[in-house]
């Protein structure tokens, strides 16, 4: 049986409200931290837990907190990255929508560990209803003395502000988020300096994902070692996975890291198998930015071992035969899905969302979209596949922020594993549109014209 | 002082120097090309990615190489750092890629562009570009607009180096223009059309590496390589008054700031000097300016004029068949 740490009380009636949340043991981590622990103790527990950033990069959270500069007389900030815009990822929204106090509780505990008296939740602008839920929860926390001056008589002051974004994917990148929070154009900053040294308003700042901050609550409650027992190897704890695509039961699932991918897709406790009993074709394991993997490689690694839902196992084989856990946006495609179409959708997204600061990403994403559009429209040539490969290789690693990489990886992996499908599209474009492809075929004309 | 090795040449530079400036100290042979970095503007650089270099050894203390190519204009040197620039095939490939990206939306209108001859993008594509384009897609286009009385903006040619934005931020007294929209729809624009109105706005023309911002008082008067640069100065209340006059015959066609070896202005000049003082009598002439930058305008008409060798019959006989 899979343990649940974050979504344990998700089904409780009225868990959105403070009273119900508190009656289920809510805010006990704040109580424990403020009364019985020093900030360094909390940091130590997080380090022991082996918690890794849940936003996509998987950087150890304890280490990130340890890097925070602590000069005298300068405020420190905690910023919660709730700008969840990755196609295929919807776990943070689910968490904030259904159990907002968990995030608030995590914010207070984490801020205590970092010595931050002000923290911000940067919420994606499209989540306007989530912003209302969060503001209501924050107001309740203020009323009950869990926020504001001298929390529960401990002498620790803390304020949380919710800041709505304005609809830019790039603001999920931490330095662009900080720029946007400061009221500027959301362009990523050139690093170094890192936010841990010079972040929001030039002060040391930690930027963490919603799920990472929420995970601090069970870590403080049960201890870091208990958290580290869950999971496999360096992938500890539980992870929220947003499962979508051609599966019987799409939705947000909390899994223990180390669950076999095969079980996750076919077990009734999770995705419940591929829709309509069709064959599995491919899986994008961690949100649109990570490489796509064909069915044989997602279920088993190249060495023939079963692939697990963990940072290491999904990355096994590098990008040649592996992928990444990323943010946990698990997109399943059955045999009727078109890889070329899917790639065009992703690439169009990255072209639309590129901030335009550095040239490889600005021009490269637009170029890739145009080539894919040409192939879809039936004018492609075999050279276009090589050109596409060449363009993505010139983007990867040469940009200011990871958006360039995120745009290049799906293209590279689609060509690497599904080159035959591009070739089929180029050789028989009309036939491809006829046999194609689930519901895409109906609006193909409008999609590519 | 830190010791850095760039392309096998060792140089000593003070702490906090960027790799680019260390390379420039050695000389133009190892200095990476730049399109967005500008020595006299703070926080410029990092956007165009033409100056990417490979760091094969981080420092004496931590000799690990850096995993990715780094922008040399924004990366500071460490003691014992080893950098490969032109000698690294990885760098050459990335630079060729960046050049191609910069040209992806850049119109091929050099024959009618005022910047031709002193255009950094021309130089870059000559050195690092491909001879043939790999795309036949339509380029993004914008309407040409005049921002202010003296400057015209051809957004089509812009490579979004952000230099002019930094000029507006750092030199002029109020920021009235910036970048709007995002991705490849980004454009340099003013908040209100024709709103650029201050004493130092003309420096935008000097810092623009391409022909996106051009001088309306000089437009279409001459190709730059037909004009002859002369150093001159005058007493000016607002600026240093040190300029270069570009002559054609006896007429001063335009006035610009003095640019160094890297094509970057040493001292910014005011709009009065730039646009209003176009008579020789306004200026004290100092002498012919030698342009050391490797470009077509460095074919300086006064100093480099060499009488062609006259061939004799014996020379012709000695030629290989």
Short mmCIF file of C-alpha atoms in Angstrom, two decimals, chain B:
data_model
loop_
_atom_site.label_atom_id
_atom_site.label_comp_id
_atom_site.label_asym_id
_atom_site.label_seq_id
_atom_site.Cartn_x
_atom_site.Cartn_y
_atom_site.Cartn_z
CA UNK B 1 46.14 39.34 -10.12
CA UNK B 2 44.76 36.21 -11.72
CA UNK B 3 46.53 34.19 -14.37
CA UNK B 4 44.30 33.06 -17.23
CA UNK B 5 45.19 31.08 -20.32
CA UNK B 6 43.12 31.78 -23.40
CA UNK B 7 43.82 29.73 -26.52
CA UNK B 8 47.22 28.86 -25.06
CA UNK B 9 48.24 32.46 -24.40
CA UNK B 10 48.72 33.41 -20.78
CA UNK B 11 47.63 36.78 -19.44
CA UNK B 12 47.46 38.39 -16.01
CA UNK B 13 44.35 40.33 -15.15
CA UNK B 14 42.91 41.79 -11.95
CA UNK B 15 40.25 39.92 -10.01
CA UNK B 16 36.72 40.46 -11.27
CA UNK B 17 37.71 40.81 -14.94
CA UNK B 18 35.52 38.99 -17.40
CA UNK B 19 36.94 36.35 -19.73
CA UNK B 20 36.11 38.64 -22.64
CA UNK B 21 38.15 41.55 -21.30
CA UNK B 22 41.04 39.23 -20.51
CA UNK B 23 40.92 38.01 -24.11
CA UNK B 24 40.73 41.57 -25.40
CA UNK B 25 43.84 42.36 -23.40
CA UNK B 26 45.69 39.70 -25.39
CA UNK B 27 44.43 40.98 -28.69
CA UNK B 28 41.90 40.67 -31.49
CA UNK B 29 43.18 37.22 -32.51
CA UNK B 30 41.73 35.55 -29.41
CA UNK B 31 38.96 38.00 -28.46
CA UNK B 32 35.51 36.48 -29.04
CA UNK B 33 33.15 38.51 -31.22
CA UNK B 34 30.45 40.44 -29.41
CA UNK B 35 27.11 41.73 -30.57
CA UNK B 36 25.46 42.82 -27.34
CA UNK B 37 28.30 43.50 -24.88
CA UNK B 38 29.34 47.15 -24.69
CA UNK B 39 32.27 48.20 -22.55
CA UNK B 40 30.81 51.55 -21.51
CA UNK B 41 27.36 50.23 -20.62
CA UNK B 42 26.76 48.40 -17.37
CA UNK B 43 24.93 45.05 -17.31
CA UNK B 44 25.16 44.79 -21.08
CA UNK B 45 26.00 41.42 -22.58
CA UNK B 46 24.85 37.87 -22.18
CA UNK B 47 22.03 38.03 -24.70
CA UNK B 48 23.46 37.37 -28.15
CA UNK B 49 25.57 34.31 -27.23
CA UNK B 50 28.21 34.97 -29.91
CA UNK B 51 30.94 35.27 -27.31
CA UNK B 52 30.44 31.73 -25.97
CA UNK B 53 33.70 30.07 -24.97
CA UNK B 54 34.68 26.74 -23.52
CA UNK B 55 36.24 26.68 -20.05
CA UNK B 56 38.39 23.56 -20.00
CA UNK B 57 39.74 24.17 -16.50
CA UNK B 58 37.75 26.10 -13.92
CA UNK B 59 40.61 27.30 -11.74
CA UNK B 60 43.70 26.06 -9.93
CA UNK B 61 41.61 25.23 -6.87
CA UNK B 62 38.80 23.49 -8.75
CA UNK B 63 40.16 22.24 -12.05
CA UNK B 64 36.88 20.75 -13.28
CA UNK B 65 35.79 22.06 -16.67
CA UNK B 66 32.51 23.95 -16.91
CA UNK B 67 29.79 21.66 -18.30
CA UNK B 68 28.36 24.14 -20.80
CA UNK B 69 29.81 26.85 -22.98
CA UNK B 70 29.76 30.12 -21.06
CA UNK B 71 29.12 33.69 -22.18
CA UNK B 72 32.59 35.20 -21.83
CA UNK B 73 31.21 38.73 -21.41
CA UNK B 74 29.41 37.82 -18.18
CA UNK B 75 31.74 35.20 -16.69
CA UNK B 76 34.54 36.40 -14.45
CA UNK B 77 37.94 34.77 -14.50
CA UNK B 78 39.36 32.56 -11.78
CA UNK B 79 43.01 32.05 -10.98
CA UNK B 80 44.47 29.43 -13.28
CA UNK B 81 41.46 29.27 -15.56
CA UNK B 82 42.03 27.76 -19.00
CA UNK B 83 39.73 28.95 -21.76
CA UNK B 84 39.49 27.74 -25.34
CA UNK B 85 37.97 30.07 -27.85
CA UNK B 86 38.67 29.78 -31.56
CA UNK B 87 40.61 26.55 -31.13
CA UNK B 88 37.61 24.65 -29.79
CA UNK B 89 35.43 22.98 -32.44
CA UNK B 90 32.51 23.10 -30.00
CA UNK B 91 32.78 26.86 -29.73
CA UNK B 92 33.11 27.29 -33.49
CA UNK B 93 30.01 25.20 -34.06
CA UNK B 94 27.98 27.05 -31.45
CA UNK B 95 29.11 30.39 -32.84
CA UNK B 96 28.17 29.38 -36.35
CA UNK B 97 24.80 28.35 -34.96
CA UNK B 98 24.28 31.66 -33.19
CA UNK B 99 25.27 33.55 -36.34
CA UNK B 100 22.70 31.59 -38.29
CA UNK B 101 20.06 32.33 -35.67
CA UNK B 102 20.84 36.04 -35.74
CA UNK B 103 20.50 36.04 -39.52
CA UNK B 104 17.32 33.95 -39.45
CA UNK B 105 15.09 37.00 -39.32
CA UNK B 106 17.58 39.59 -40.51
CA UNK B 107 16.74 41.00 -43.94
CA UNK B 108 19.33 40.82 -46.68
CA UNK B 109 19.10 44.54 -47.40
CA UNK B 110 22.74 45.49 -46.90
CA UNK B 111 22.76 47.28 -50.30
CA UNK B 112 20.25 49.82 -49.01
CA UNK B 113 21.27 49.80 -45.35
CA UNK B 114 23.20 52.75 -43.94
CA UNK B 115 25.09 50.53 -41.55
CA UNK B 116 26.68 48.43 -44.29
CA UNK B 117 30.44 48.69 -44.04
CA UNK B 118 30.49 49.24 -40.32
CA UNK B 119 27.98 46.56 -39.42
CA UNK B 120 29.07 44.08 -36.78
CA UNK B 121 26.64 41.49 -38.07
CA UNK B 122 28.25 41.67 -41.50
CA UNK B 123 31.64 41.07 -39.94
CA UNK B 124 30.30 38.24 -37.83
CA UNK B 125 28.60 36.47 -40.69
CA UNK B 126 31.67 36.92 -42.86
CA UNK B 127 33.79 35.17 -40.23
CA UNK B 128 31.39 32.63 -38.80
CA UNK B 129 28.40 32.39 -41.10
CA UNK B 130 27.47 29.95 -43.79
CA UNK B 131 27.56 30.90 -47.43
CA UNK B 132 24.10 29.59 -48.06
CA UNK B 133 20.94 30.04 -46.08
CA UNK B 134 19.12 26.93 -44.92
CA UNK B 135 15.73 28.49 -44.67
CA UNK B 136 13.16 29.79 -47.11
CA UNK B 137 10.61 30.85 -44.52
CA UNK B 138 9.16 34.31 -44.54
CA UNK B 139 11.01 36.66 -42.21
CA UNK B 140 9.23 38.56 -39.52
CA UNK B 141 8.54 42.11 -40.63
CA UNK B 142 7.68 45.38 -38.99
CA UNK B 143 6.87 48.85 -40.24
CA UNK B 144 9.73 51.29 -40.17
CA UNK B 145 9.12 54.03 -37.64
CA UNK B 146 10.80 57.32 -36.87
CA UNK B 147 11.45 57.74 -33.20
CA UNK B 148 12.10 61.40 -32.67
CA UNK B 149 13.28 63.90 -35.27
CA UNK B 150 16.70 62.43 -35.83
CA UNK B 151 16.51 58.67 -35.35
CA UNK B 152 14.76 56.09 -37.42
CA UNK B 153 14.04 52.54 -36.28
CA UNK B 154 14.05 49.61 -38.69
CA UNK B 155 12.83 46.85 -36.43
CA UNK B 156 13.33 44.27 -39.21
CA UNK B 157 17.08 44.57 -38.84
CA UNK B 158 17.14 44.49 -35.05
CA UNK B 159 18.91 41.59 -33.35
CA UNK B 160 17.60 42.54 -29.88
CA UNK B 161 20.97 43.18 -28.29
CA UNK B 162 19.38 45.51 -25.70
CA UNK B 163 22.25 48.01 -26.05
CA UNK B 164 19.95 50.92 -26.91
CA UNK B 165 17.72 50.04 -23.97
CA UNK B 166 20.75 50.23 -21.70
CA UNK B 167 21.69 53.60 -23.21
CA UNK B 168 18.24 54.89 -22.42
CA UNK B 169 18.48 53.52 -18.91
CA UNK B 170 21.98 54.61 -18.07
CA UNK B 171 22.87 57.71 -20.07
CA UNK B 172 19.70 59.57 -20.88
CA UNK B 173 17.67 61.05 -18.06
CA UNK B 174 14.55 59.00 -18.49
CA UNK B 175 13.79 55.65 -19.96
CA UNK B 176 11.30 56.22 -22.73
CA UNK B 177 11.78 53.11 -24.78
CA UNK B 178 12.19 49.44 -24.18
CA UNK B 179 11.26 46.01 -25.44
CA UNK B 180 7.65 45.04 -25.89
CA UNK B 181 6.16 41.63 -26.64
CA UNK B 182 8.13 38.45 -26.31
CA UNK B 183 9.90 35.74 -28.27
CA UNK B 184 10.54 36.53 -31.88
CA UNK B 185 7.71 39.05 -31.79
CA UNK B 186 9.79 41.22 -29.44
CA UNK B 187 10.39 44.68 -30.66
CA UNK B 188 12.16 47.79 -29.52
CA UNK B 189 9.53 50.41 -29.13
CA UNK B 190 8.73 53.70 -27.53
CA UNK B 191 5.88 54.13 -25.12
CA UNK B 192 4.53 56.98 -27.20
CA UNK B 193 5.56 57.29 -30.82
CA UNK B 194 8.23 59.92 -31.45
CA UNK B 195 8.72 60.23 -27.72
CA UNK B 196 12.50 60.05 -27.74
CA UNK B 197 13.52 63.53 -26.79
CA UNK B 198 16.62 64.10 -24.75
CA UNK B 199 20.16 65.32 -25.16
CA UNK B 200 21.94 62.00 -25.37
CA UNK B 201 19.47 59.89 -27.33
CA UNK B 202 21.68 59.97 -30.44
CA UNK B 203 24.08 57.53 -28.79
CA UNK B 204 21.59 54.80 -29.56
CA UNK B 205 22.70 55.08 -33.17
CA UNK B 206 26.34 54.58 -32.24
CA UNK B 207 25.72 51.56 -30.03
CA UNK B 208 23.45 49.76 -32.49
CA UNK B 209 25.53 46.91 -33.96
CA UNK B 210 23.27 46.66 -37.00
CA UNK B 211 21.27 49.12 -39.06
CA UNK B 212 18.19 49.10 -36.85
CA UNK B 213 18.76 52.57 -35.46
CA UNK B 214 20.07 55.00 -38.03
CA UNK B 215 20.79 58.71 -38.20
CA UNK B 216 18.05 60.46 -40.17
CA UNK B 217 20.33 63.41 -40.92
CA UNK B 218 22.79 61.07 -42.64
CA UNK B 219 20.41 58.63 -44.30
CA UNK B 220 21.22 57.68 -47.90
CA UNK B 221 23.79 60.49 -48.23
CA UNK B 222 26.76 58.21 -48.73
CA UNK B 223 28.14 54.76 -48.14
CA UNK B 224 30.32 54.86 -45.07
CA UNK B 225 33.41 53.70 -46.88
CA UNK B 226 33.29 56.74 -49.18
CA UNK B 227 33.48 59.08 -46.20
CA UNK B 228 36.71 60.02 -44.49
CA UNK B 229 36.94 60.06 -40.71
CA UNK B 230 38.69 62.97 -39.01
CA UNK B 231 39.16 63.44 -35.27
CA UNK B 232 37.85 66.76 -34.00
CA UNK B 233 36.76 68.44 -30.81
CA UNK B 234 34.89 71.49 -29.58
CA UNK B 235 34.04 72.99 -26.21
CA UNK B 236 30.72 71.55 -25.27
CA UNK B 237 28.82 72.18 -22.06
CA UNK B 238 27.09 68.83 -22.09
CA UNK B 239 29.67 66.34 -23.23
CA UNK B 240 33.39 65.88 -23.79
CA UNK B 241 33.05 67.24 -27.33
CA UNK B 242 35.46 64.64 -28.69
CA UNK B 243 34.04 63.30 -31.92
CA UNK B 244 34.81 61.88 -35.33
CA UNK B 245 33.69 63.89 -38.36
CA UNK B 246 32.91 61.90 -41.47
CA UNK B 247 33.79 63.96 -44.52
CA UNK B 248 32.81 63.59 -48.12
CA UNK B 249 34.65 66.23 -50.07
CA UNK B 250 34.41 69.37 -47.95
CA UNK B 251 31.10 68.46 -46.34
CA UNK B 252 30.69 66.93 -42.91
CA UNK B 253 28.08 64.25 -43.55
CA UNK B 254 27.81 62.97 -40.03
CA UNK B 255 29.29 63.18 -36.58
CA UNK B 256 29.79 60.16 -34.33
CA UNK B 257 31.52 59.29 -31.09
CA UNK B 258 35.06 57.91 -31.19
CA UNK B 259 35.02 54.15 -31.42
CA UNK B 260 37.81 51.92 -30.18
CA UNK B 261 39.31 48.79 -31.73
CA UNK B 262 36.20 46.82 -30.78
CA UNK B 263 33.85 49.29 -32.43
CA UNK B 264 32.60 50.58 -29.09
CA UNK B 265 32.28 54.26 -28.27
CA UNK B 266 34.86 55.60 -25.83
CA UNK B 267 32.92 58.68 -24.72
CA UNK B 268 29.29 59.37 -25.42
CA UNK B 269 28.47 62.66 -27.13
CA UNK B 270 25.45 64.91 -26.95
CA UNK B 271 22.86 65.49 -29.63
CA UNK B 272 23.98 69.08 -30.27
CA UNK B 273 27.44 67.89 -31.30
CA UNK B 274 25.99 65.00 -33.25
CA UNK B 275 23.19 66.59 -35.21
CA UNK B 276 23.61 70.37 -35.17
CA UNK B 277 27.30 71.03 -35.69
CA UNK B 278 27.96 69.97 -39.22
CA UNK B 279 30.30 72.66 -40.39
CA UNK B 280 34.09 72.46 -40.30
CA UNK B 281 34.12 75.91 -38.68
CA UNK B 282 32.35 74.45 -35.61
CA UNK B 283 35.25 72.16 -34.85
CA UNK B 284 38.94 72.11 -34.08
CA UNK B 285 40.37 69.40 -36.31
CA UNK B 286 42.93 67.04 -34.78
CA UNK B 287 43.87 64.86 -37.68
CA UNK B 288 42.93 61.78 -39.63
CA UNK B 289 41.33 59.02 -37.61
CA UNK B 290 42.64 55.56 -38.18
CA UNK B 291 40.01 52.87 -37.85
CA UNK B 292 41.72 49.81 -36.49
CA UNK B 293 38.67 47.59 -36.59
CA UNK B 294 38.87 44.91 -39.22
CA UNK B 295 36.15 46.02 -41.54
CA UNK B 296 35.64 47.68 -44.87
CA UNK B 297 35.69 51.18 -43.35
CA UNK B 298 39.20 50.57 -42.07
CA UNK B 299 40.36 51.01 -45.65
CA UNK B 300 41.36 54.50 -44.63
CA UNK B 301 41.72 56.69 -47.64
CA UNK B 302 44.41 59.00 -46.31
CA UNK B 303 46.83 56.77 -44.49
CA UNK B 304 46.64 53.50 -46.28
CA UNK B 305 46.79 54.79 -49.79
CA UNK B 306 49.62 52.94 -51.46
CA UNK B 307 50.61 53.46 -55.02
CA UNK B 308 50.08 50.19 -56.83
CA UNK B 309 53.23 48.52 -58.01
CA UNK B 310 53.88 49.07 -61.65
CA UNK B 311 54.43 45.90 -63.55
CA UNK B 312 57.37 45.70 -65.88
CA UNK B 313 57.74 43.25 -68.72
CA UNK B 314 60.10 41.14 -66.58
CA UNK B 315 57.48 40.83 -63.83
CA UNK B 316 54.96 39.51 -66.27
CA UNK B 317 57.45 37.01 -67.65
CA UNK B 318 58.19 35.82 -64.13
CA UNK B 319 54.55 35.00 -63.42
CA UNK B 320 53.82 31.28 -63.18
CA UNK B 321 51.86 29.94 -66.10
#
